[in-house]
PDB file of C-alpha atoms in Angstrom:
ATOM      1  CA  UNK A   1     132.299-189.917 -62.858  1.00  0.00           C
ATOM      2  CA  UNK A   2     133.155-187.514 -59.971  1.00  0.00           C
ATOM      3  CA  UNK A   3     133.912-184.153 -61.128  1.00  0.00           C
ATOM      4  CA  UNK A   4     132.696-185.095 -65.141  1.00  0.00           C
ATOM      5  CA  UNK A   5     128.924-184.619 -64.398  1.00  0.00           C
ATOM      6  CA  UNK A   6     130.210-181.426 -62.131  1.00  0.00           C
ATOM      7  CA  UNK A   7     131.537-179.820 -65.916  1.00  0.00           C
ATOM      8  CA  UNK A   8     129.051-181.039 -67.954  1.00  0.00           C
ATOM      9  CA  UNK A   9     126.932-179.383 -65.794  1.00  0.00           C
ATOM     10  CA  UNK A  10     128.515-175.965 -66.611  1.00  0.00           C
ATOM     11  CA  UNK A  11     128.855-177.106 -69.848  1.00  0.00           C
ATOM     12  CA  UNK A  12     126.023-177.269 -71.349  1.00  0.00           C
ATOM     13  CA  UNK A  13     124.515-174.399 -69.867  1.00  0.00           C
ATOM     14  CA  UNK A  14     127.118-172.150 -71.346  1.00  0.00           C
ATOM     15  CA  UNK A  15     126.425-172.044 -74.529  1.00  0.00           C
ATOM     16  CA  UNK A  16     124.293-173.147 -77.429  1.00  0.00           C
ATOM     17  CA  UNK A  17     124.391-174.177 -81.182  1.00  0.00           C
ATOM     18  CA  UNK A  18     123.665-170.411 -82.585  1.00  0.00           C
ATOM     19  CA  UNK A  19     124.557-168.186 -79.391  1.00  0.00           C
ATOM     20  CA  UNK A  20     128.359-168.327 -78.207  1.00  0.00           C
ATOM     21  CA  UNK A  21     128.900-167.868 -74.498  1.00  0.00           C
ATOM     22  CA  UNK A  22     128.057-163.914 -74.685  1.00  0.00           C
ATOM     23  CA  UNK A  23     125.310-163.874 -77.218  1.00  0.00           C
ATOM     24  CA  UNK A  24     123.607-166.453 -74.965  1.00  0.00           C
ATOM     25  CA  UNK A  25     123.929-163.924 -71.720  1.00  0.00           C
ATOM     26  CA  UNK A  26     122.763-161.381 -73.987  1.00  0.00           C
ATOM     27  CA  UNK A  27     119.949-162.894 -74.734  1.00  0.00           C
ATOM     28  CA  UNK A  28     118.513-164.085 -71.319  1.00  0.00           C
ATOM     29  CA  UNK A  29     119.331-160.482 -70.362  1.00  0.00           C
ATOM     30  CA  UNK A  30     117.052-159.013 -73.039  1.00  0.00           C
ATOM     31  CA  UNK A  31     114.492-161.630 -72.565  1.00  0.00           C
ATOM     32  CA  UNK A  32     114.698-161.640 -69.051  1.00  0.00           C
ATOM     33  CA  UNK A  33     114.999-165.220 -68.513  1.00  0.00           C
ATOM     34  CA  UNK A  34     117.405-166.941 -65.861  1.00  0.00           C
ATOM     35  CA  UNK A  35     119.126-169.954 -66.202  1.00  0.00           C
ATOM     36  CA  UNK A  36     120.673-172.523 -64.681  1.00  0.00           C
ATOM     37  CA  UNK A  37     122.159-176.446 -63.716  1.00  0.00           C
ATOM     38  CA  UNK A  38     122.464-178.058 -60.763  1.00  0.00           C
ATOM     39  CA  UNK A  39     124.308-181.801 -60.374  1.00  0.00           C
ATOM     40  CA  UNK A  40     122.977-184.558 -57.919  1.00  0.00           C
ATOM     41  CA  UNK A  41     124.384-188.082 -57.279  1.00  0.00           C
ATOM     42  CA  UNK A  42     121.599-188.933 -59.592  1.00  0.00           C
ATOM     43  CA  UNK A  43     120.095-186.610 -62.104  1.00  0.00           C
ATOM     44  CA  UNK A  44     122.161-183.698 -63.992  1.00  0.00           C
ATOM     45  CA  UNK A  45     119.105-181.235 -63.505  1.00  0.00           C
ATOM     46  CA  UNK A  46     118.641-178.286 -66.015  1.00  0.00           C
ATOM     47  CA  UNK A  47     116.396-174.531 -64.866  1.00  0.00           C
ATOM     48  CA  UNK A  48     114.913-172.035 -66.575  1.00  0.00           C
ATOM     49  CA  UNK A  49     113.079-169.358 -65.310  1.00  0.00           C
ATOM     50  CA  UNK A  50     111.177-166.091 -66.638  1.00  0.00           C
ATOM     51  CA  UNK A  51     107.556-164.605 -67.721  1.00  0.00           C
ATOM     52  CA  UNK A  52     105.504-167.064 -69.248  1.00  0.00           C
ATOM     53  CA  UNK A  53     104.967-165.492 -72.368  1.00  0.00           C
ATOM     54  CA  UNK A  54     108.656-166.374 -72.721  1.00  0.00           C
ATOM     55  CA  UNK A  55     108.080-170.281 -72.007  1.00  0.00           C
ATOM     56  CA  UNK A  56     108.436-171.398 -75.631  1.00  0.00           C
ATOM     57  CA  UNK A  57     112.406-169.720 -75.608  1.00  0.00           C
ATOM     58  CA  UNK A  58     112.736-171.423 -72.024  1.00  0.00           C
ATOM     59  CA  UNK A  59     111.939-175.052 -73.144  1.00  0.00           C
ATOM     60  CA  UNK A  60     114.025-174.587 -76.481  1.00  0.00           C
ATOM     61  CA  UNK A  61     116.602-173.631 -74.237  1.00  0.00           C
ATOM     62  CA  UNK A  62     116.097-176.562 -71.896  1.00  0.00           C
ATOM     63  CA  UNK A  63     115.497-179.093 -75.137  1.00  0.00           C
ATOM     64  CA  UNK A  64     118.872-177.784 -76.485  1.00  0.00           C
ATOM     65  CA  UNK A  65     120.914-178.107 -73.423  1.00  0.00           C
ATOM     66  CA  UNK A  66     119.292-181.263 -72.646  1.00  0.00           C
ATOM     67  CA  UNK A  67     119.627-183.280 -75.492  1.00  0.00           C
ATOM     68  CA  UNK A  68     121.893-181.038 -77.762  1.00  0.00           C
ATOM     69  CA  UNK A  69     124.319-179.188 -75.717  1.00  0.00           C
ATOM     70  CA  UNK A  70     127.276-177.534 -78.079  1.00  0.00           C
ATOM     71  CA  UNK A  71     130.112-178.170 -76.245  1.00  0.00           C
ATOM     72  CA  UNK A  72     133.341-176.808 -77.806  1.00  0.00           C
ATOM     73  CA  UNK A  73     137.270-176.408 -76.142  1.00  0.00           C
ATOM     74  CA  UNK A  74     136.696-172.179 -75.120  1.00  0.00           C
ATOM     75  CA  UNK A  75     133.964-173.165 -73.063  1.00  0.00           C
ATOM     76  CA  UNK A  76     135.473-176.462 -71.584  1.00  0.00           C
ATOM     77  CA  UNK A  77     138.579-174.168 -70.596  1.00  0.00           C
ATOM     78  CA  UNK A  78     136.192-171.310 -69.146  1.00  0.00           C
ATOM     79  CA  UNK A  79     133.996-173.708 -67.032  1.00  0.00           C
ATOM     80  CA  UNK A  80     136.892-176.017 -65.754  1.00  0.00           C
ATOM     81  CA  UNK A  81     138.427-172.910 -64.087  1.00  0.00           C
ATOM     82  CA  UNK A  82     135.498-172.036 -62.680  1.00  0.00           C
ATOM     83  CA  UNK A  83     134.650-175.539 -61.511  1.00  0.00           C
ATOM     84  CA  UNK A  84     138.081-176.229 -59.991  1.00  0.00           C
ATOM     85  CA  UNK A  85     137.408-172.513 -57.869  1.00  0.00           C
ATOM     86  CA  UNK A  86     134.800-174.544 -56.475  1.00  0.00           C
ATOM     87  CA  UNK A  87     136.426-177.329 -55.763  1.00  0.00           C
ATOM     88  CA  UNK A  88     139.205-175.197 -53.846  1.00  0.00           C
ATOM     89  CA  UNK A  89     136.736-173.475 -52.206  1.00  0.00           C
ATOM     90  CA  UNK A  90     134.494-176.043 -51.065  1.00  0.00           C
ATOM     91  CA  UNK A  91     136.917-178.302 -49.851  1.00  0.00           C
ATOM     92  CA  UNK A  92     138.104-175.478 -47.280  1.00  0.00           C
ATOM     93  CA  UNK A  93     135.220-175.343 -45.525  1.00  0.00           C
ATOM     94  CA  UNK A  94     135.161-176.580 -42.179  1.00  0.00           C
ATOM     95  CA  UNK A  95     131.055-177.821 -42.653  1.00  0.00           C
ATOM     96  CA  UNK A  96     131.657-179.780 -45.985  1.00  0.00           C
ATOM     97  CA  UNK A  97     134.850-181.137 -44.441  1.00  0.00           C
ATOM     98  CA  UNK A  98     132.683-182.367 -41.564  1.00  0.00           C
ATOM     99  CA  UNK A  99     130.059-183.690 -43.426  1.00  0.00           C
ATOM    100  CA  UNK A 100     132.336-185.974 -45.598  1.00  0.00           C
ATOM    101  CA  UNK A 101     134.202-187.298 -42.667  1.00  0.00           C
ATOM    102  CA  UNK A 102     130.949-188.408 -41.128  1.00  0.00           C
ATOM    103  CA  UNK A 103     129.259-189.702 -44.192  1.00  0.00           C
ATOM    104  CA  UNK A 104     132.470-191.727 -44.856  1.00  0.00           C
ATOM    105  CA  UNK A 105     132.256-193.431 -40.727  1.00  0.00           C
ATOM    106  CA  UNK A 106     128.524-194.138 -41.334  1.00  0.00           C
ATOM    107  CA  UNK A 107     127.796-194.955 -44.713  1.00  0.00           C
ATOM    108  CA  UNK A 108     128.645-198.264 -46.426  1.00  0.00           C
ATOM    109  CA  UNK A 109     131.173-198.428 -49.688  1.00  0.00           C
ATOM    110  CA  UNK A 110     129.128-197.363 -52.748  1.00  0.00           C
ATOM    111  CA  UNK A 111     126.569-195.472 -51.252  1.00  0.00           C
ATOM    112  CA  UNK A 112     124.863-192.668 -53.131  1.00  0.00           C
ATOM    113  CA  UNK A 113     125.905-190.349 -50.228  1.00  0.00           C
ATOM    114  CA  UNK A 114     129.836-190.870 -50.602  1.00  0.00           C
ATOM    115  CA  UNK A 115     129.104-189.431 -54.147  1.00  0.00           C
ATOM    116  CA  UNK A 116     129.950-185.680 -54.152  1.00  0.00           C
ATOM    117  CA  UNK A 117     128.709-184.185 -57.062  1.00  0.00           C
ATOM    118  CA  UNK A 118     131.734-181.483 -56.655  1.00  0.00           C
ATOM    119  CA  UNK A 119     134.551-184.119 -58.002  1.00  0.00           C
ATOM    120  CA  UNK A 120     137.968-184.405 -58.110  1.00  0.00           C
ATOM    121  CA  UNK A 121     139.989-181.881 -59.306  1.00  0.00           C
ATOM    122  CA  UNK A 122     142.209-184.729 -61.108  1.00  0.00           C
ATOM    123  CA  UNK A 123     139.026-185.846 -62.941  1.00  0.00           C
ATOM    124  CA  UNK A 124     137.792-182.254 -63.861  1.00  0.00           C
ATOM    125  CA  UNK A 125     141.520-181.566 -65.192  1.00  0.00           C
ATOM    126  CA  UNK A 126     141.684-184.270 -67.740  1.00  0.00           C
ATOM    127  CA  UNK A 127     138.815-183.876 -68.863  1.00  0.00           C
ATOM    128  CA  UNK A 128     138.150-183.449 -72.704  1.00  0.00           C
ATOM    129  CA  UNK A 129     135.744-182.241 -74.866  1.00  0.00           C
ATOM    130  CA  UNK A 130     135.130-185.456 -76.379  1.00  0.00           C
ATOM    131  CA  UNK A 131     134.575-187.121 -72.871  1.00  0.00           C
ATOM    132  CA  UNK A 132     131.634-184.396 -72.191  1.00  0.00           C
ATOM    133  CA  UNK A 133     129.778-185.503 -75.231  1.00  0.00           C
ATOM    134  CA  UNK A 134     130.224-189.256 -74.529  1.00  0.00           C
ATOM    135  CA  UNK A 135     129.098-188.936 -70.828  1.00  0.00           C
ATOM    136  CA  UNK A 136     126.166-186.844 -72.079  1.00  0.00           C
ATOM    137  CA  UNK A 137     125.146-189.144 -74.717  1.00  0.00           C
ATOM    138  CA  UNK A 138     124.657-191.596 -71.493  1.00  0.00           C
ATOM    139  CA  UNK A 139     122.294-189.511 -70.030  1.00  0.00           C
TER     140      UNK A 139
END
């Protein structure tokens, strides 16, 4: 669903079942360890990054999000404002613009290209928590 995979892509990245949104930053701070999601018009793709001796924390944080992100309505409300910013500012841009208009002449209905992985701001603002978990239970 355009704009869905977009927020569960912030989603689950933004918290987890024992660490709230800040005692998560906290601890990839003090651990050094980066983080991150990134949506395609196939795969919802999850990143971790630090020293090695911290890959066991890296893949429990990658297991977790992956197939047990804890999704709850603070979060949803956080991330959907910053996923609609993106939408607004995306869709501004004369090179994205472009690049849609284009795809749309060449490309046939249903292609993977037409998919933008940045959504619709409609779809992103009725969006529920309930509606996360079911999309990522699809995964």
């Amino acid at each position: 669903e355009s704009g869905i995979s977009h927020l569960l892509e912030h989603c689950t990245v933004a918290r987890t079942k024992d660490m709230d949104f800040y005692s998560l930053q906290d601890f990839l701070f003090e651990n050094s360890i980066d983080r991150n999601a990134s949506t395609g018009r196939l795969f919802l793709n999850f990143i971790a990054s630090g020293h090695k001796s911290d890959s066991e924390k890296m893949l429990d944080l990658l297991m977790e999000f992956a197939f047990s992100p804890a999704f709850d309505e603070e979060i949803l409300e956080r991330e959907r404002q910053i996923v609609l910013r993106e939408i607004d500012q995306r869709s501004g841009e004369p090179m994205y613009r472009l690049r849609k208009i284009v795809l749309e002449k060449i490309m046939e209905k249903g292609s993977l290209y037409l998919y933008d992985p940045l959504g619709k701001k409609e779809d992103v603002e009725k969006a529920v928590v309930e509606l996360l978990k079911k999309y990522m239970l699809e995964f």
